[in-house]
Amino acid sequence: MKIPALRWLLDPATSLLAVRLRIQERNRMSYDAAWRLARVTRHPDDMVYRHHGHLAEDTPDEAQ
């Protein structure tokens, strides 16, 4: 099952808010980013997890 479908099943209110945020932003925000913002808006205690997936990959050490 794909992540967006799973999110709709597990938390439809947050998913609906994410769609509304995307419409408000005229689709300049990805669904994933909108869903994370909606989740933190509805559940502030999840702020720790907001940046999961938005962090840059570890860069290889160029000194080697």
PDB file of C-alpha atoms in Angstrom:
ATOM      1  CA  MET A   1       0.000   0.000   0.000  1.00  0.00           C
ATOM      2  CA  LYS A   2       1.312   3.436  -0.884  1.00  0.00           C
ATOM      3  CA  ILE A   3       2.032   5.989   1.852  1.00  0.00           C
ATOM      4  CA  PRO A   4      -0.634   8.560   0.805  1.00  0.00           C
ATOM      5  CA  ALA A   5      -3.329   5.876   0.788  1.00  0.00           C
ATOM      6  CA  LEU A   6      -2.202   4.622   4.179  1.00  0.00           C
ATOM      7  CA  ARG A   7      -2.280   8.171   5.554  1.00  0.00           C
ATOM      8  CA  TRP A   8      -5.853   8.626   4.264  1.00  0.00           C
ATOM      9  CA  LEU A   9      -6.918   5.425   6.003  1.00  0.00           C
ATOM     10  CA  LEU A  10      -5.170   6.100   9.305  1.00  0.00           C
ATOM     11  CA  ASP A  11      -5.814   9.828   9.668  1.00  0.00           C
ATOM     12  CA  PRO A  12      -8.375  11.192   7.214  1.00  0.00           C
ATOM     13  CA  ALA A  13      -8.768  14.539   9.032  1.00  0.00           C
ATOM     14  CA  THR A  14      -5.054  15.331   8.690  1.00  0.00           C
ATOM     15  CA  SER A  15      -5.097  14.180   5.068  1.00  0.00           C
ATOM     16  CA  LEU A  16      -8.047  16.441   4.283  1.00  0.00           C
ATOM     17  CA  LEU A  17      -6.282  19.373   5.946  1.00  0.00           C
ATOM     18  CA  ALA A  18      -3.190  18.608   3.835  1.00  0.00           C
ATOM     19  CA  VAL A  19      -5.258  18.739   0.649  1.00  0.00           C
ATOM     20  CA  ARG A  20      -6.749  22.066   1.754  1.00  0.00           C
ATOM     21  CA  LEU A  21      -3.240  23.426   2.434  1.00  0.00           C
ATOM     22  CA  ARG A  22      -2.119  22.382  -1.053  1.00  0.00           C
ATOM     23  CA  ILE A  23      -5.132  24.088  -2.614  1.00  0.00           C
ATOM     24  CA  GLN A  24      -4.484  27.212  -0.555  1.00  0.00           C
ATOM     25  CA  GLU A  25      -0.837  27.204  -1.713  1.00  0.00           C
ATOM     26  CA  ARG A  26      -1.934  26.511  -5.322  1.00  0.00           C
ATOM     27  CA  ASN A  27      -0.038  23.186  -5.388  1.00  0.00           C
ATOM     28  CA  ARG A  28       3.350  24.802  -4.732  1.00  0.00           C
ATOM     29  CA  MET A  29       3.740  22.504  -1.721  1.00  0.00           C
ATOM     30  CA  SER A  30       4.108  18.763  -2.092  1.00  0.00           C
ATOM     31  CA  TYR A  31       1.436  16.550  -0.542  1.00  0.00           C
ATOM     32  CA  ASP A  32       4.058  15.049   1.749  1.00  0.00           C
ATOM     33  CA  ALA A  33       5.149  18.449   3.091  1.00  0.00           C
ATOM     34  CA  ALA A  34       1.530  19.588   3.419  1.00  0.00           C
ATOM     35  CA  TRP A  35       0.640  16.414   5.310  1.00  0.00           C
ATOM     36  CA  ARG A  36       3.518  16.921   7.744  1.00  0.00           C
ATOM     37  CA  LEU A  37       2.498  20.546   8.321  1.00  0.00           C
ATOM     38  CA  ALA A  38      -1.121  19.494   8.857  1.00  0.00           C
ATOM     39  CA  ARG A  39      -0.034  16.769  11.260  1.00  0.00           C
ATOM     40  CA  VAL A  40       1.999  19.210  13.367  1.00  0.00           C
ATOM     41  CA  THR A  41      -0.863  21.706  13.297  1.00  0.00           C
ATOM     42  CA  ARG A  42      -3.313  19.118  14.604  1.00  0.00           C
ATOM     43  CA  HIS A  43      -0.804  17.345  16.894  1.00  0.00           C
ATOM     44  CA  PRO A  44       1.882  19.781  18.157  1.00  0.00           C
ATOM     45  CA  ASP A  45       3.560  17.034  20.171  1.00  0.00           C
ATOM     46  CA  ASP A  46       4.673  15.489  16.843  1.00  0.00           C
ATOM     47  CA  MET A  47       6.939  18.474  16.058  1.00  0.00           C
ATOM     48  CA  VAL A  48       9.968  16.248  16.639  1.00  0.00           C
ATOM     49  CA  TYR A  49       9.006  14.158  13.604  1.00  0.00           C
ATOM     50  CA  ARG A  50       8.228  17.050  11.247  1.00  0.00           C
ATOM     51  CA  HIS A  51      11.628  17.171   9.635  1.00  0.00           C
ATOM     52  CA  HIS A  52      11.842  13.428   9.090  1.00  0.00           C
ATOM     53  CA  GLY A  53      12.379  12.955   5.399  1.00  0.00           C
ATOM     54  CA  HIS A  54      13.264  16.599   4.823  1.00  0.00           C
ATOM     55  CA  LEU A  55      16.836  16.400   6.095  1.00  0.00           C
ATOM     56  CA  ALA A  56      19.709  16.345   3.635  1.00  0.00           C
ATOM     57  CA  GLU A  57      21.493  13.046   3.170  1.00  0.00           C
ATOM     58  CA  ASP A  58      24.799  12.642   4.964  1.00  0.00           C
ATOM     59  CA  THR A  59      27.506  13.847   2.622  1.00  0.00           C
ATOM     60  CA  PRO A  60      30.512  11.581   2.160  1.00  0.00           C
ATOM     61  CA  ASP A  61      33.722  12.725   3.767  1.00  0.00           C
ATOM     62  CA  GLU A  62      35.749  14.310   0.962  1.00  0.00           C
ATOM     63  CA  ALA A  63      39.014  14.062   2.944  1.00  0.00           C
ATOM     64  CA  GLN A  64      39.272  10.311   2.288  1.00  0.00           C
TER      65      GLN A  64
END
